[in-house]
Amino acid sequence: MADRKTALITGASFGIGAEFARIFAREGYNLVLVARTANKLRQLASELEKAHGTRSLILAADLTDPGAPAYVLDQTKRADLQVDVLVNNAGFGQYGLFVDNDLEECLRQIQLNVTTLTHLTRLYLPAMLERGSGGVLNVASTAAFQPGPLMAVYFATKAYVLLFSEAIANELQGTGVTVTCLCPGATTTEFHKRANATGMRLLRMGSMDAHTVAEDGYRALVAGKPVVISGFKNWLVAQSVRFSPRRLVTAIARKTQEE
Ligand SMILES: NC(=O)c1ccc[n+]([C@@H]2O[C@H](COP(=O)([O-])OP(=O)(O)OC[C@H]3O[C@@H](n4cnc5c(N)ncnc54)[C@H](OP(=O)(O)O)[C@@H]3O)[C@@H](O)[C@H]2O)c1
């Protein structure tokens, strides 16, 4: 299977990331699976080996560790892997008033959602550019389109992911390397439980399944689209905020975030 391409997926142990792994495996990729929960990664790797003959390199790493991106690069180099697609999916949120939230957790959130994503992108892009082919798929959120009271830092990190991705997608035009930003709305995964945000009004308005969301991201990556919002309803909401006063948009966002 030496001719298989390789996709590196962060946060592959649960939710949208695990679905990305299933999709890339189905499409004939070998995988580099990164997250902290090694047993989940091993289970997934064994499922995909049986189903598709996929070979997976498992990297159990805490990506909030500032040294983690260099470690990941080093491990893929040692395994002599060429990473054709980098999926920056790992991320988490923290619910509550900014001033009441644990500061260390808040900074770890920025480290993972923003710094690690930027760092990994910067580490893997040069080899892709040298080859004149490759893709980066960054997972933002519909949170990227407005301020998010009660998840202030999370929304801001996702706005960063969207703007950063769009800017480098533009810079890389004509190089053969593409950057795609996937913006899911509420999706059924571990995310809200982990963020202590299961009571939010937003979740009563329905949520998408992780597989559909990951398929939307994969298709947009293949098409070389810079941005994709998963789900028509989410697309509509993201468009509507562009024409509304920002204070109103922020007040409505607060209502949907409240319990
Ligand atoms: N679910 C939603 O409603 C929603 C909506 C919009 C955007 N998103 C975004 O979608 C992405 C995937 O989230 P999800 O919904 O699939 O949530 P999830 O089920 O909680 O999965 C998050 C993944 O990120 C990994 N992760 C978290 N902290 C990590 C760390 N310190 N080091 C390494 N890996 C870490 C987790 O693995 P370990 O715990 O094993 O480390 C897990 O695999 C995130 O970027 C999230 O912001 C989610």
Coordinates of C-alpha atoms and ligand atoms in Angstrom, one line a residue:
M1 CA 0.0 0.0 0.0
A2 CA 3.0 2.3 -0.5
D3 CA 1.1 4.4 -2.9
R4 CA -1.5 5.4 -0.4
K5 CA -1.6 9.1 0.7
T6 CA -1.5 10.0 4.4
A7 CA -3.8 12.2 6.4
L8 CA -2.8 13.5 9.8
I9 CA -5.9 14.1 12.0
T10 CA -5.8 15.8 15.4
G11 CA -8.5 15.0 17.9
A12 CA -9.3 11.7 16.2
S13 CA -10.3 9.8 19.3
F14 CA -13.9 11.1 19.5
G15 CA -16.6 13.0 17.6
I16 CA -15.9 14.8 14.3
G17 CA -12.2 13.7 14.3
A18 CA -13.0 10.0 14.5
E19 CA -15.5 10.5 11.6
F20 CA -12.7 12.2 9.6
A21 CA -10.6 9.1 10.2
R22 CA -13.3 6.8 8.9
I23 CA -13.8 9.0 5.8
F24 CA -10.1 9.3 4.9
A25 CA -9.6 5.6 5.5
R26 CA -12.6 4.8 3.2
E27 CA -10.9 7.1 0.6
G28 CA -7.8 5.0 0.7
Y29 CA -5.6 7.1 3.0
N30 CA -3.2 5.9 5.7
L31 CA -3.6 7.8 8.9
V32 CA -1.7 9.6 11.6
L33 CA -4.1 9.7 14.6
V34 CA -3.4 12.2 17.3
A35 CA -5.2 12.8 20.7
R36 CA -4.7 12.0 24.4
T37 CA -6.9 8.9 24.6
A38 CA -4.6 6.3 23.2
N39 CA -7.0 3.3 23.7
K40 CA -9.7 5.1 21.6
L41 CA -7.1 5.7 18.8
R42 CA -6.0 2.1 18.9
Q43 CA -9.6 0.8 18.7
L44 CA -10.2 3.1 15.7
A45 CA -7.0 2.1 14.0
S46 CA -7.9 -1.6 14.3
E47 CA -11.5 -1.0 13.0
L48 CA -10.1 0.8 10.0
E49 CA -7.4 -1.7 9.3
K50 CA -10.0 -4.4 9.2
A51 CA -12.4 -2.4 7.0
H52 CA -10.0 -0.8 4.6
G53 CA -6.5 -2.1 5.2
T54 CA -5.6 1.3 6.6
R55 CA -2.2 1.7 8.3
S56 CA -2.3 4.1 11.2
L57 CA 0.5 5.8 13.2
I58 CA -0.9 6.5 16.7
L59 CA 0.4 9.5 18.6
A60 CA -0.9 9.9 22.1
A61 CA -0.1 13.5 22.8
D62 CA -1.6 16.4 24.8
L63 CA -1.7 19.1 22.1
T64 CA -1.9 21.9 24.7
D65 CA 1.7 21.1 25.4
P66 CA 3.7 23.8 23.6
G67 CA 6.3 21.1 22.5
A68 CA 3.6 18.8 21.0
P69 CA 3.6 20.1 17.4
A70 CA 7.4 19.6 17.1
Y71 CA 7.0 16.1 18.6
V72 CA 4.3 15.2 16.1
L73 CA 6.4 16.4 13.2
D74 CA 9.4 14.5 14.5
Q75 CA 7.4 11.3 14.9
T76 CA 6.0 11.5 11.3
K77 CA 9.6 12.1 10.0
R78 CA 11.0 9.1 12.0
A79 CA 8.2 7.0 10.4
D80 CA 9.2 8.4 7.0
L81 CA 5.7 9.6 6.4
Q82 CA 4.7 12.2 3.9
V83 CA 1.7 14.0 5.3
D84 CA -0.5 14.9 2.3
V85 CA -3.5 16.2 4.3
L86 CA -3.3 17.9 7.7
V87 CA -6.7 18.0 9.6
N88 CA -6.5 20.4 12.5
N89 CA -9.6 19.2 14.3
A90 CA -8.8 19.0 18.0
G91 CA -10.4 21.7 20.0
F92 CA -12.5 22.3 23.1
G93 CA -14.7 25.0 24.7
Q94 CA -15.3 26.3 28.2
Y95 CA -18.7 27.5 29.3
G96 CA -19.4 30.4 31.7
L97 CA -18.7 34.0 32.3
F98 CA -15.1 34.8 31.3
V99 CA -14.2 36.3 34.6
D100 CA -15.4 33.2 36.5
N101 CA -13.7 30.6 34.3
D102 CA -10.5 28.9 35.3
L103 CA -7.6 30.9 33.8
E104 CA -5.3 27.9 33.1
E105 CA -8.1 26.1 31.3
C106 CA -8.8 29.3 29.3
L107 CA -5.2 29.6 28.2
R108 CA -5.0 25.9 27.3
Q109 CA -8.0 26.5 25.1
I110 CA -6.2 29.2 23.2
Q111 CA -3.1 27.0 23.0
L112 CA -5.0 24.1 21.4
N113 CA -7.6 25.9 19.3
V114 CA -5.2 28.7 18.0
T115 CA -1.5 28.1 18.7
T116 CA -1.2 24.4 18.1
L117 CA -3.3 24.7 14.9
T118 CA -1.1 27.5 13.6
H119 CA 2.1 25.7 14.7
L120 CA 1.2 22.4 13.0
T121 CA 0.1 24.3 9.8
R122 CA 3.4 26.1 9.7
L123 CA 5.4 22.9 10.3
Y124 CA 3.7 20.8 7.6
L125 CA 3.2 23.5 4.8
P126 CA 6.8 23.8 3.6
A127 CA 7.0 20.1 2.5
M128 CA 3.6 20.4 0.8
L129 CA 4.7 23.5 -1.1
E130 CA 7.9 21.7 -2.1
R131 CA 5.8 18.9 -3.6
G132 CA 3.3 21.3 -5.1
S133 CA 0.4 19.4 -3.6
G134 CA -1.4 18.9 -0.3
G135 CA -4.2 20.2 1.8
V136 CA -4.9 21.6 5.2
L137 CA -8.4 21.3 6.7
N138 CA -9.0 23.5 9.7
V139 CA -12.1 23.0 11.9
A140 CA -13.5 26.3 13.1
S141 CA -17.2 26.6 13.9
T142 CA -20.3 28.8 13.2
A143 CA -19.1 30.4 16.4
A144 CA -16.5 32.1 14.2
F145 CA -19.1 34.5 12.8
Q146 CA -20.1 36.5 15.9
P147 CA -19.1 37.2 19.5
G148 CA -20.2 34.5 22.0
P149 CA -21.0 35.7 25.5
L150 CA -20.7 32.7 27.9
M151 CA -18.1 31.1 25.6
A152 CA -16.2 34.3 24.9
V153 CA -12.8 32.8 24.4
Y154 CA -14.0 29.8 22.4
F155 CA -15.9 32.0 19.9
A156 CA -12.9 34.2 19.6
T157 CA -10.5 31.3 19.0
K158 CA -12.8 30.0 16.2
A159 CA -13.0 33.5 14.6
Y160 CA -9.1 33.3 14.5
V161 CA -9.3 29.9 12.8
L162 CA -11.6 31.1 10.1
L163 CA -9.7 34.4 9.3
F164 CA -6.3 32.7 9.5
S165 CA -7.5 29.9 7.2
E166 CA -9.0 32.3 4.6
A167 CA -5.9 34.4 4.6
I168 CA -3.5 31.6 4.0
A169 CA -5.8 30.0 1.5
N170 CA -5.5 33.2 -0.5
E171 CA -1.7 33.3 -0.1
L172 CA -1.4 29.7 -1.3
Q173 CA -3.4 30.2 -4.5
G174 CA -1.6 28.7 -7.5
T175 CA 0.8 26.5 -5.4
G176 CA -1.2 23.3 -5.6
V177 CA -1.7 23.4 -1.8
T178 CA -5.2 24.3 -0.5
V179 CA -6.6 25.4 2.8
T180 CA -10.2 24.7 3.8
C181 CA -12.0 25.9 6.9
L182 CA -14.9 23.8 8.0
C183 CA -17.5 25.6 10.2
P184 CA -19.9 23.1 11.9
G185 CA -22.8 24.3 13.9
A186 CA -24.0 22.3 17.0
T187 CA -23.0 18.7 16.4
T188 CA -23.6 15.7 18.6
T189 CA -20.2 14.7 20.0
E190 CA -18.5 14.9 23.4
F191 CA -17.9 18.6 23.0
H192 CA -20.8 20.2 25.0
K193 CA -20.5 17.7 27.8
R194 CA -16.8 18.5 28.1
A195 CA -17.5 22.2 27.9
N196 CA -20.2 22.0 30.7
A197 CA -22.5 23.5 28.1
T198 CA -25.2 20.8 27.8
G199 CA -28.0 23.1 29.0
M200 CA -27.6 25.7 26.3
R201 CA -30.8 26.9 24.5
L202 CA -28.9 26.4 21.2
L203 CA -28.8 22.7 21.7
R204 CA -32.6 22.5 21.9
M205 CA -32.7 23.9 18.3
G206 CA -31.2 20.6 17.0
S207 CA -27.7 19.4 16.2
M208 CA -26.1 17.6 13.3
D209 CA -24.4 14.2 13.4
A210 CA -20.6 14.1 13.3
H211 CA -20.4 12.0 10.2
T212 CA -22.4 14.4 8.0
V213 CA -20.3 17.3 9.3
A214 CA -17.0 15.5 8.5
E215 CA -18.3 14.5 5.0
D216 CA -19.0 18.2 4.3
G217 CA -15.5 19.1 5.3
Y218 CA -13.9 16.3 3.2
R219 CA -15.9 17.3 0.1
A220 CA -14.9 20.9 0.5
L221 CA -11.3 19.9 0.9
V222 CA -11.4 17.8 -2.3
A223 CA -13.1 20.7 -4.1
G224 CA -10.4 23.1 -2.8
K225 CA -13.1 25.4 -1.3
P226 CA -11.7 27.9 1.3
V227 CA -14.7 27.8 3.6
V228 CA -17.7 25.5 4.1
I229 CA -20.5 25.9 6.6
S230 CA -22.0 22.5 7.4
G231 CA -25.8 22.5 7.1
F232 CA -28.2 24.9 5.3
K233 CA -29.7 26.3 8.6
N234 CA -26.2 27.0 9.9
W235 CA -25.3 28.7 6.6
L236 CA -28.4 30.9 6.8
V237 CA -27.6 32.0 10.4
A238 CA -24.0 32.7 9.5
Q239 CA -25.2 34.9 6.6
S240 CA -27.9 36.7 8.6
V241 CA -25.4 38.1 11.1
R242 CA -23.6 40.0 8.3
F243 CA -26.5 42.4 7.8
S244 CA -27.5 42.9 11.5
P245 CA -26.1 45.4 14.0
R246 CA -23.3 43.8 16.0
R247 CA -24.8 44.6 19.4
L248 CA -28.0 42.8 18.4
V249 CA -26.0 39.9 17.0
T250 CA -24.1 39.6 20.3
A251 CA -27.4 39.9 22.4
I252 CA -29.0 37.1 20.3
A253 CA -25.9 35.0 20.6
R254 CA -26.1 35.4 24.4
K255 CA -29.8 34.3 24.4
T256 CA -28.9 31.1 22.5
Q257 CA -26.0 30.4 24.8
E258 CA -28.0 30.8 28.0
E259 CA -29.5 27.8 29.8
Ligands
LIG1 N1 -19.6 19.6 18.6 C1 -19.9 20.8 18.2 O1 -21.1 21.2 18.4 C2 -18.9 21.6 17.4 C3 -19.4 22.7 16.7 C4 -18.5 23.5 16.0 C5 -17.2 23.2 16.0 N2 -16.7 22.1 16.7 C6 -15.3 21.8 16.6 O2 -15.1 20.5 16.1 C7 -13.8 20.1 16.6 C8 -14.0 18.6 17.1 O3 -14.8 18.7 18.2 P1 -15.9 17.5 18.5 O4 -17.2 18.2 18.5 O5 -15.7 16.3 17.8 O6 -15.6 17.3 20.1 P2 -15.1 16.1 20.9 O7 -16.1 14.9 20.7 O8 -15.0 16.6 22.3 O9 -13.7 15.7 20.3 C9 -12.6 16.6 20.5 C10 -11.3 15.9 20.1 O10 -10.2 16.8 20.4 C11 -9.3 16.1 21.1 N3 -8.6 16.9 22.1 C12 -9.2 17.7 23.1 N4 -8.2 18.2 23.8 C13 -7.0 17.8 23.4 C14 -5.7 17.9 23.8 N5 -5.4 18.7 24.9 N6 -4.7 17.3 23.1 C15 -5.0 16.5 22.1 N7 -6.3 16.3 21.6 C16 -7.3 16.9 22.3 C17 -10.1 15.0 21.9 O11 -9.2 13.9 22.2 P3 -8.7 13.5 23.6 O12 -9.7 13.9 24.7 O13 -8.6 12.0 23.5 O14 -7.4 14.1 23.8 C18 -11.1 14.6 20.9 O15 -10.6 13.6 20.0 C19 -13.3 21.0 17.6 O16 -12.3 21.9 17.1 C20 -14.6 21.8 18.0 O17 -14.3 23.1 18.5 C21 -17.6 21.3 17.4

